[in-house]
Coordinates of C-alpha atoms in Angstrom, one line a residue:
Chain N
M9 CA 35.6 -38.0 58.5
E10 CA 32.1 -39.1 57.4
N11 CA 33.5 -40.3 54.1
V12 CA 36.2 -42.4 55.8
E13 CA 33.5 -44.1 58.0
K14 CA 31.4 -44.8 54.9
N15 CA 34.4 -46.3 53.1
Q16 CA 35.2 -48.4 56.1
N17 CA 31.6 -49.7 56.3
F18 CA 31.6 -50.5 52.6
I19 CA 34.8 -52.5 53.0
V20 CA 33.5 -54.4 56.0
R21 CA 30.2 -55.1 54.2
K22 CA 32.1 -56.4 51.1
F23 CA 34.3 -58.5 53.3
V24 CA 31.4 -60.1 55.1
E25 CA 29.6 -60.6 51.8
S26 CA 32.5 -62.3 50.1
T27 CA 33.2 -64.4 53.2
S28 CA 29.6 -65.5 53.4
N29 CA 29.6 -66.4 49.6
L30 CA 32.8 -68.4 50.1
G31 CA 31.2 -70.2 53.0
K32 CA 28.1 -70.9 51.0
S33 CA 30.0 -72.3 48.1
I34 CA 32.1 -74.5 50.4
I35 CA 29.0 -75.9 52.1
E36 CA 27.4 -76.5 48.6
S37 CA 30.5 -78.3 47.4
V38 CA 30.6 -80.5 50.5
D39 CA 26.9 -81.2 50.2
G40 CA 27.3 -82.1 46.5
L41 CA 30.2 -84.4 47.3
G42 CA 28.1 -86.1 50.0
R43 CA 25.2 -86.6 47.6
F44 CA 27.5 -88.0 44.9
T45 CA 29.0 -90.4 47.5
R46 CA 25.5 -91.5 48.5
F47 CA 24.7 -92.0 44.8
I48 CA 27.8 -94.2 44.4
L49 CA 26.9 -96.2 47.5
R50 CA 23.4 -96.8 46.1
F51 CA 24.9 -97.9 42.8
F52 CA 27.0 -100.5 44.6
F53 CA 23.9 -101.6 46.6
W54 CA 21.8 -102.1 43.4
V55 CA 24.4 -103.4 41.0
F56 CA 24.5 -106.8 42.6
K57 CA 20.7 -107.2 43.1
P58 CA 18.6 -109.0 40.6
P59 CA 16.9 -108.6 38.1
Y60 CA 20.1 -108.2 35.9
R61 CA 18.9 -106.3 32.8
Y62 CA 21.4 -107.5 30.2
K63 CA 19.5 -105.9 27.3
L64 CA 19.9 -102.5 28.8
F65 CA 23.6 -103.1 29.4
F66 CA 24.2 -104.2 25.8
E67 CA 22.3 -101.2 24.5
Q68 CA 24.6 -98.9 26.5
F69 CA 27.6 -100.9 25.6
Y70 CA 26.7 -100.5 21.9
F71 CA 26.0 -96.8 22.4
I72 CA 29.3 -96.0 24.2
G73 CA 31.5 -98.5 22.4
N74 CA 30.4 -98.9 18.8
K75 CA 29.4 -95.3 18.3
S76 CA 32.7 -94.0 19.7
I77 CA 34.9 -96.2 17.5
F78 CA 35.2 -93.8 14.6
I79 CA 36.2 -90.9 16.9
I80 CA 38.7 -93.1 18.7
L81 CA 40.3 -94.4 15.5
L82 CA 40.6 -90.8 14.1
S83 CA 42.0 -89.2 17.2
G84 CA 44.2 -92.2 18.1
S85 CA 45.9 -92.4 14.8
F86 CA 46.6 -88.7 14.6
T87 CA 47.8 -88.6 18.2
G88 CA 50.3 -91.4 17.4
M89 CA 51.4 -89.7 14.2
V90 CA 52.0 -86.3 15.8
M91 CA 53.8 -88.0 18.8
A92 CA 56.2 -89.7 16.4
Y93 CA 57.0 -86.4 14.7
Q94 CA 57.5 -84.4 17.8
T95 CA 59.7 -86.9 19.6
Y96 CA 61.7 -87.6 16.4
F97 CA 62.8 -84.0 15.9
G98 CA 63.6 -83.6 19.6
F99 CA 65.5 -86.8 19.9
K100 CA 67.4 -86.3 16.7
L101 CA 69.2 -83.4 18.4
I102 CA 70.7 -85.7 20.9
S103 CA 71.0 -88.6 18.5
V104 CA 68.5 -90.9 20.1
D105 CA 65.9 -90.9 17.4
S106 CA 65.8 -94.7 17.5
L107 CA 63.8 -94.3 20.8
V108 CA 60.8 -92.7 19.0
G109 CA 59.0 -96.1 19.0
P110 CA 59.2 -96.9 22.7
V111 CA 58.6 -93.3 23.9
T112 CA 55.5 -93.0 21.8
A113 CA 54.3 -96.5 22.8
L114 CA 54.9 -95.9 26.5
T115 CA 53.3 -92.4 26.5
L116 CA 50.3 -93.8 24.6
A117 CA 49.9 -96.9 26.9
K118 CA 50.3 -95.1 30.2
E119 CA 48.8 -91.7 29.6
L120 CA 47.5 -90.6 26.2
A121 CA 45.3 -93.6 25.4
P122 CA 43.4 -93.8 28.7
V123 CA 43.2 -90.0 29.3
L124 CA 42.2 -89.0 25.7
T125 CA 39.7 -91.9 25.5
G126 CA 38.3 -90.8 28.9
L127 CA 37.9 -87.2 27.7
I128 CA 36.3 -88.3 24.4
V129 CA 33.8 -90.6 26.2
A130 CA 33.1 -87.9 28.9
G131 CA 32.3 -85.4 26.2
R132 CA 30.2 -87.8 24.1
A133 CA 28.6 -90.5 26.3
G134 CA 28.7 -88.7 29.7
A135 CA 26.8 -85.8 28.2
A136 CA 24.3 -88.1 26.5
M137 CA 23.7 -90.0 29.8
A138 CA 23.0 -86.8 31.7
A139 CA 20.7 -85.5 28.9
Q140 CA 18.8 -88.7 28.6
I141 CA 18.2 -89.2 32.4
G142 CA 17.6 -85.5 32.9
T143 CA 14.9 -85.4 30.2
M144 CA 13.3 -88.5 31.8
K145 CA 13.4 -86.7 35.1
V146 CA 11.7 -83.5 34.0
T147 CA 9.0 -85.4 32.0
E148 CA 8.2 -87.6 35.1
Q149 CA 9.4 -90.8 33.4
V150 CA 11.7 -91.4 36.3
D151 CA 8.8 -91.0 38.7
A152 CA 6.8 -93.4 36.5
L153 CA 9.5 -96.1 37.0
E154 CA 9.5 -95.5 40.8
V155 CA 5.7 -95.7 41.0
M156 CA 5.8 -99.0 39.1
G157 CA 8.1 -100.3 41.8
I158 CA 11.3 -100.2 39.6
N159 CA 14.3 -98.6 41.2
S160 CA 15.5 -95.9 38.9
I161 CA 19.1 -96.2 40.0
Q162 CA 19.1 -99.9 39.1
Y163 CA 17.2 -99.4 35.9
L164 CA 18.9 -96.3 34.5
A165 CA 22.3 -95.8 36.3
V166 CA 23.5 -99.3 36.8
P167 CA 23.6 -100.4 33.0
R168 CA 25.2 -97.1 32.0
I169 CA 27.9 -97.1 34.7
V170 CA 28.7 -100.8 34.2
A171 CA 28.8 -100.3 30.4
A172 CA 31.1 -97.3 30.7
T173 CA 33.4 -99.2 33.1
V174 CA 33.7 -102.1 30.6
T175 CA 33.8 -100.1 27.4
V176 CA 36.3 -97.3 28.2
P177 CA 39.3 -99.8 28.7
M178 CA 38.4 -101.5 25.4
L179 CA 38.3 -98.2 23.6
S180 CA 41.5 -97.2 25.3
A181 CA 43.1 -100.4 24.0
L182 CA 41.9 -99.6 20.5
F183 CA 43.3 -96.1 20.9
L184 CA 46.7 -97.6 22.0
F185 CA 46.8 -99.9 19.0
I186 CA 45.8 -97.4 16.4
G187 CA 48.1 -94.7 17.9
N188 CA 51.0 -97.1 17.7
F189 CA 50.1 -97.9 14.2
G190 CA 50.1 -94.2 13.3
S191 CA 53.4 -93.7 15.0
Y192 CA 54.9 -96.7 13.2
M193 CA 53.7 -95.4 9.9
V194 CA 55.2 -91.9 10.4
G195 CA 58.3 -93.2 12.1
T196 CA 59.3 -95.9 9.6
K197 CA 57.8 -94.6 6.4
A198 CA 58.1 -90.8 6.6
L199 CA 61.0 -90.4 9.0
M200 CA 62.9 -93.5 7.8
I201 CA 63.6 -95.0 11.2
D202 CA 64.8 -98.6 10.6
E203 CA 61.8 -100.9 11.1
A204 CA 63.7 -103.6 13.0
I205 CA 65.2 -101.1 15.4
Y206 CA 61.8 -99.5 15.9
F207 CA 60.3 -102.7 17.1
Q208 CA 63.4 -103.9 18.9
K209 CA 63.5 -100.8 21.1
I210 CA 59.8 -101.1 21.9
G211 CA 60.5 -104.6 23.1
E212 CA 63.4 -103.4 25.2
F213 CA 61.7 -100.6 27.0
M214 CA 58.0 -101.5 27.2
F215 CA 56.6 -104.1 29.6
L216 CA 53.2 -105.6 30.3
E217 CA 52.9 -103.5 33.5
D218 CA 52.8 -100.4 31.3
I219 CA 49.8 -101.7 29.4
W220 CA 48.2 -102.7 32.7
Q221 CA 48.6 -99.2 34.0
G222 CA 46.7 -97.8 31.1
I223 CA 43.9 -100.4 31.4
I224 CA 43.4 -99.8 35.1
K225 CA 43.3 -96.1 34.6
A226 CA 40.8 -96.4 31.7
T227 CA 38.6 -98.7 33.9
V228 CA 38.5 -96.1 36.7
F229 CA 37.9 -93.3 34.2
G230 CA 35.0 -95.3 32.7
F231 CA 33.4 -95.8 36.1
I232 CA 33.8 -92.2 37.1
I233 CA 32.5 -90.9 33.7
G234 CA 29.4 -93.2 33.9
S235 CA 28.8 -92.2 37.6
I236 CA 29.1 -88.5 36.9
G237 CA 27.0 -88.6 33.8
T238 CA 24.1 -90.4 35.5
Y239 CA 24.4 -88.5 38.7
F240 CA 24.0 -85.1 37.0
G241 CA 21.1 -86.6 35.1
F242 CA 19.3 -87.4 38.3
Q243 CA 20.1 -84.0 39.7
V244 CA 18.2 -82.2 36.9
T245 CA 15.3 -80.0 37.8
Q246 CA 13.5 -77.1 36.1
G247 CA 12.8 -78.3 32.5
A248 CA 15.0 -77.8 29.5
Q249 CA 17.2 -75.3 31.2
G250 CA 17.9 -77.8 33.9
V251 CA 18.7 -80.5 31.3
G252 CA 21.2 -78.2 29.6
K253 CA 22.8 -77.3 33.0
G254 CA 23.0 -81.0 34.0
T255 CA 24.6 -82.0 30.7
N256 CA 27.1 -79.2 30.9
M257 CA 28.0 -80.1 34.5
A258 CA 28.4 -83.8 33.5
V259 CA 30.9 -82.9 30.7
V260 CA 32.9 -80.4 32.8
W261 CA 33.1 -82.6 35.9
G262 CA 33.7 -85.7 33.9
M263 CA 36.7 -84.2 32.1
I264 CA 38.1 -82.6 35.3
S265 CA 37.8 -85.9 37.1
V266 CA 39.7 -87.7 34.4
L267 CA 42.5 -85.3 34.6
V268 CA 42.7 -85.1 38.4
L269 CA 42.3 -88.8 38.9
D270 CA 45.0 -89.4 36.3
Y271 CA 47.6 -87.7 38.6
F272 CA 46.6 -89.7 41.7
L273 CA 46.3 -93.0 39.8
T274 CA 49.7 -92.4 38.2
S275 CA 51.4 -91.8 41.6
F276 CA 49.6 -94.8 43.1
L277 CA 50.2 -97.3 40.2
I278 CA 53.8 -96.4 39.8
H279 CA 54.4 -97.8 43.3
I280 CA 52.4 -100.9 43.0
L281 CA 53.1 -102.1 39.4
Chain H
M161 CA -15.7 -89.0 57.0
Q162 CA -15.6 -92.7 58.0
F163 CA -16.2 -95.6 55.7
E164 CA -16.8 -99.3 56.2
N165 CA -14.0 -100.4 53.9
N166 CA -11.0 -98.1 53.3
A167 CA -8.5 -98.3 50.5
V168 CA -6.3 -95.7 52.2
S169 CA -6.4 -94.7 55.8
I170 CA -4.2 -91.8 57.0
Q171 CA -3.8 -91.0 60.7
N172 CA -2.2 -87.9 62.2
L173 CA 0.1 -87.6 59.2
T174 CA 2.7 -84.8 59.5
K175 CA 5.4 -84.1 57.0
T176 CA 8.0 -81.4 57.4
F177 CA 10.8 -80.3 55.2
G178 CA 13.3 -78.4 57.4
D179 CA 11.2 -75.7 59.1
H180 CA 8.4 -76.0 56.6
T181 CA 5.4 -78.2 57.5
V182 CA 3.6 -79.4 54.4
L183 CA 1.1 -81.8 56.0
K184 CA -0.2 -81.2 59.5
E185 CA -1.8 -83.9 61.7
L186 CA -3.8 -85.1 58.6
N187 CA -6.5 -87.6 59.1
F188 CA -8.1 -88.9 55.9
D189 CA -9.8 -92.1 54.8
I190 CA -10.4 -93.0 51.2
P191 CA -13.1 -95.6 50.6
K192 CA -12.6 -98.7 48.5
G193 CA -14.2 -98.9 45.1
K194 CA -15.1 -95.2 44.8
I195 CA -13.8 -92.2 42.9
T196 CA -12.3 -89.7 45.4
T197 CA -10.9 -86.4 44.3
I198 CA -8.5 -84.2 46.3
L199 CA -8.8 -80.6 45.4
G200 CA -6.6 -77.7 46.6
F201 CA -4.6 -74.7 45.6
S202 CA -1.1 -75.0 44.3
G203 CA 1.3 -75.7 47.2
A204 CA -1.5 -77.1 49.4
G205 CA 0.4 -80.4 49.8
K206 CA -1.5 -82.5 47.3
S207 CA 1.6 -84.0 45.6
T208 CA 3.2 -84.7 48.9
L209 CA 0.1 -86.5 50.0
L210 CA 0.1 -88.5 46.8
K211 CA 3.8 -89.5 47.4
H212 CA 2.9 -90.6 50.9
I213 CA 0.0 -92.8 49.6
L214 CA 2.5 -94.3 47.1
G215 CA 5.1 -94.9 49.8
L216 CA 7.6 -92.7 47.9
T217 CA 8.0 -90.4 50.9
K218 CA 8.2 -91.3 54.6
P219 CA 6.1 -89.3 57.0
T220 CA 7.7 -87.2 59.8
S221 CA 5.0 -88.7 62.1
G222 CA 1.7 -90.5 61.8
S223 CA 0.8 -93.6 59.8
I224 CA -0.6 -94.6 56.4
H225 CA -2.4 -97.8 55.8
V226 CA -3.0 -98.8 52.2
L227 CA -5.2 -101.8 51.5
G228 CA -4.7 -102.8 55.1
N229 CA -0.9 -102.6 55.0
D230 CA 1.0 -100.2 57.3
L231 CA 3.4 -98.6 54.8
S232 CA 5.9 -97.7 57.6
K233 CA 6.4 -101.4 58.4
L234 CA 7.4 -102.3 54.8
D235 CA 11.1 -102.2 53.9
E236 CA 12.2 -100.7 50.5
V237 CA 12.1 -104.0 48.6
E238 CA 8.6 -104.9 50.0
L239 CA 7.4 -101.4 49.2
R240 CA 8.5 -101.7 45.6
G241 CA 6.6 -105.0 45.4
F242 CA 3.6 -103.4 47.1
R243 CA 3.5 -100.5 44.5
Q244 CA 2.3 -103.0 41.9
N245 CA -1.1 -102.5 43.5
F246 CA -1.0 -99.0 42.1
G247 CA -1.5 -97.6 38.7
M248 CA -0.8 -94.0 38.0
L249 CA -1.7 -91.6 35.2
F250 CA 0.7 -88.7 35.3
Q251 CA -0.1 -85.1 34.4
Y252 CA 1.6 -85.4 31.0
A253 CA 1.3 -89.2 30.8
A254 CA 5.1 -89.7 31.4
L255 CA 5.4 -92.3 28.7
F256 CA 8.8 -93.6 28.0
D257 CA 9.8 -91.7 24.9
S258 CA 12.1 -94.3 23.4
L259 CA 9.3 -96.9 23.5
S260 CA 6.2 -97.2 21.2
A261 CA 2.7 -97.0 22.6
L262 CA 2.5 -100.8 22.7
E263 CA 5.9 -101.2 24.3
N264 CA 4.9 -98.6 27.0
V265 CA 1.9 -100.6 27.9
A266 CA 3.9 -103.9 27.8
F267 CA 6.6 -102.4 30.0
P268 CA 5.0 -103.2 33.5
L269 CA 3.9 -106.6 32.2
R270 CA 7.4 -107.4 30.9
E271 CA 8.9 -106.4 34.3
F272 CA 6.5 -108.0 36.6
S273 CA 4.2 -110.6 35.0
K274 CA 5.1 -114.2 34.0
L275 CA 3.3 -114.0 30.7
S276 CA 5.0 -115.0 27.5
K277 CA 6.1 -112.5 24.9
E278 CA 3.1 -113.2 22.7
E279 CA 0.7 -113.0 25.7
I280 CA 2.2 -109.6 26.7
T281 CA 1.8 -108.2 23.2
E282 CA -1.8 -109.5 23.0
R283 CA -2.7 -108.1 26.4
S284 CA -1.1 -104.7 25.7
A285 CA -3.0 -104.5 22.4
Q286 CA -6.2 -105.3 24.2
L287 CA -5.5 -102.6 26.8
L288 CA -4.8 -100.0 24.2
E289 CA -7.9 -100.8 22.3
S290 CA -10.0 -100.7 25.5
V291 CA -8.9 -97.1 25.9
G292 CA -9.7 -96.3 22.3
I293 CA -6.2 -96.5 20.7
Q294 CA -6.6 -98.0 17.2
K295 CA -4.1 -100.7 16.1
I296 CA -2.6 -98.3 13.5
S297 CA -1.2 -96.2 16.4
H298 CA 0.2 -99.0 18.5
K299 CA 3.7 -98.7 17.0
N300 CA 3.8 -94.9 17.2
L301 CA 6.3 -93.3 19.5
P302 CA 4.8 -90.9 22.2
S303 CA 6.1 -88.0 20.2
E304 CA 3.9 -89.1 17.3
L305 CA 0.7 -89.1 19.5
S306 CA -1.6 -86.2 20.4
G307 CA -1.9 -85.1 24.0
G308 CA -5.2 -87.0 24.4
M309 CA -3.8 -90.1 22.9
R310 CA -0.8 -90.0 25.2
K311 CA -3.2 -89.8 28.2
R312 CA -5.0 -92.9 26.9
V313 CA -1.8 -94.8 26.5
G314 CA -0.7 -93.7 29.9
L315 CA -4.0 -95.0 31.3
A316 CA -3.6 -98.3 29.5
R317 CA -0.1 -98.6 31.0
A318 CA -1.5 -97.8 34.5
L319 CA -4.1 -100.5 34.1
A320 CA -1.7 -103.1 32.8
L321 CA -1.2 -104.9 36.1
S322 CA -4.9 -104.6 37.1
P323 CA -4.2 -102.3 40.0
D324 CA -6.4 -102.1 43.1
I325 CA -5.8 -98.3 43.3
I326 CA -5.5 -96.0 40.3
L327 CA -4.2 -92.5 40.9
Y328 CA -4.7 -89.6 38.5
D329 CA -2.4 -86.6 38.9
E330 CA -4.0 -83.5 37.4
P331 CA -5.4 -85.6 34.5
T332 CA -7.0 -82.7 32.5
T333 CA -4.4 -80.0 33.1
G334 CA -3.4 -78.3 29.9
L335 CA -5.9 -80.1 27.7
D336 CA -8.5 -78.5 25.5
P337 CA -12.2 -78.8 26.5
I338 CA -13.0 -81.7 24.2
T339 CA -10.0 -83.7 25.2
T340 CA -10.8 -82.8 28.9
K341 CA -14.2 -84.3 28.5
M342 CA -12.8 -87.3 26.8
V343 CA -10.3 -87.9 29.6
N344 CA -13.0 -87.4 32.3
D345 CA -15.3 -89.9 30.5
L346 CA -12.4 -92.3 30.2
I347 CA -11.8 -92.1 34.0
V348 CA -15.5 -92.9 34.7
E349 CA -15.6 -95.7 32.1
T350 CA -12.4 -97.2 33.4
H351 CA -13.8 -97.1 37.0
E352 CA -17.0 -98.7 36.0
K353 CA -15.3 -101.4 34.0
N354 CA -13.3 -102.3 37.1
S355 CA -16.1 -101.9 39.6
N356 CA -16.5 -105.7 39.9
R357 CA -13.1 -105.9 41.6
E358 CA -13.6 -102.7 43.6
M359 CA -10.9 -100.7 42.1
T360 CA -10.3 -97.4 43.9
S361 CA -9.7 -94.2 41.9
I362 CA -8.0 -91.2 43.5
I363 CA -7.8 -88.0 41.5
I364 CA -5.7 -84.9 42.3
S365 CA -7.2 -82.0 40.4
H366 CA -7.9 -78.3 40.1
D367 CA -10.8 -78.8 37.8
V368 CA -13.9 -78.3 40.1
K369 CA -16.6 -78.7 37.5
A370 CA -15.3 -82.1 36.2
T371 CA -14.5 -83.2 39.7
L372 CA -18.1 -82.7 40.9
K373 CA -19.4 -84.6 37.9
I374 CA -17.2 -87.7 38.0
S375 CA -16.3 -88.1 41.7
D376 CA -18.1 -89.9 44.5
F377 CA -16.3 -88.0 47.2
V378 CA -14.4 -84.7 47.2
A379 CA -11.8 -83.5 49.7
F380 CA -10.3 -80.1 49.9
L381 CA -6.8 -79.8 51.1
D382 CA -5.5 -76.5 52.4
R383 CA -2.2 -75.7 54.0
G384 CA -1.5 -79.3 54.8
N385 CA -4.9 -80.3 56.1
I386 CA -8.3 -81.5 54.8
I387 CA -10.7 -78.7 55.6
E388 CA -13.7 -80.2 53.8
Y389 CA -14.6 -83.8 52.8
L390 CA -18.0 -84.5 51.5
P391 CA -19.9 -86.6 48.9
A392 CA -19.6 -84.8 45.5
K393 CA -23.2 -83.8 45.5
E394 CA -22.9 -82.1 48.8
F395 CA -19.5 -80.6 48.1
A396 CA -21.0 -78.1 45.6
N397 CA -23.1 -76.6 48.5
S398 CA -20.2 -76.5 51.0
T399 CA -20.4 -73.5 53.4
N400 CA -16.7 -73.4 53.9
E401 CA -15.6 -70.0 52.8
L402 CA -12.4 -71.1 51.1
V403 CA -14.2 -74.0 49.3
E404 CA -16.9 -71.6 48.1
Q405 CA -14.2 -69.3 46.9
F406 CA -12.5 -72.1 45.0
I407 CA -15.7 -73.4 43.4
N408 CA -16.7 -70.0 42.3
L409 CA -13.4 -69.0 40.8

């Protein structure tokens, strides 16, 4: 009898504990979302206010853009090549292998170019943004800016977010171009699809709206990656460990946001474009 | 203590974070043109008080007047402009690690002054030399400088805009005795050099011995309130039990 009562108490205690933990994590998530929203609103407040620090923008533009080009070229070309292979052998079974060109081009334009570019930039530049700002935070460099009367959001976050918003669609366009080139090379040179048919079918099935869809997505991804990277940088506390945690969070949430937003943007853009 | 001419005047300042009260009905005047040190145990509210003086934190109640301006009446943009009256030397100097020593000092001038590029470089070099940084180190990054040199560069940066108030946050924490002496001498030297324009120096410190040597006035903050505030010479003989305990630690 006593054992049964003990077991019951244990179960009740565990239930209360897990419910309270669940509640705590829900409150923390809502709190975090609220702080992130406030951060975004502060970005929009400061982005239009002078002084406009073009030099800082171009530094970030160079860092995100130029330094990502090689990775984009490499991953873009191989993505296009593998897409051509996969679709060719599938399509050959139902004798529509002439559609390899448009299927690859459409998939790259609408999905793969913006999403993979977003993931690459989130992993590379998003992490770097969080680490740079986080290190500045723990070494009081952010405080030094504030004491001098310089708004740290305007000085550190604005150039990075704007640069990411501008650069990611450009990198995505490059990914699209090089991906198609890879697909063309494999399709026409290795798989012997007729070159004229390859291009004719792309012209038949692909429209400007498809490219726009990718550019809009990439722009949103750039904005969100920049915002998340800088936000987690500003959230850093507790020295080197905090910087590591902030960087990790920036990468994880940057990548998750790209994938989740991709679904919502697709369902929205399909209706308006 | 009351003074004829205050750089900072705090009345009934209370600051609470949730249920925790950090500063309680604090009344505190800091005289213009003098070196005033605020001593206190960790967690006494020194940093919070410093943030209030800088206008980085808003009080829960009470008022802060700095150089005759009521900080609560300034909006965010005005406050940012007002902060150019301050220079601050951080505990670990807080130099921008991607900029050289010279660029660090030039930074506030580039942001706020109307000087030409050449004039900014010249003025920054002068400032660096005035705190004892030789020309050979001007292009060094903060990571290439010693702790003492970083403090000097930090001080030169704090002085760049000729501030009316200079704040030192734990200026000697973590330094060896020789560098500590050098930093303390530099504080006095800087203060004397700027005495003609009545620059006020405010130091937050744990270092009792140095404080008594270099300060004009010393205040002791405990659990959100100033429990002792005396001229430095008298502070050493304070009869307050806690202050005595702190001095004799």
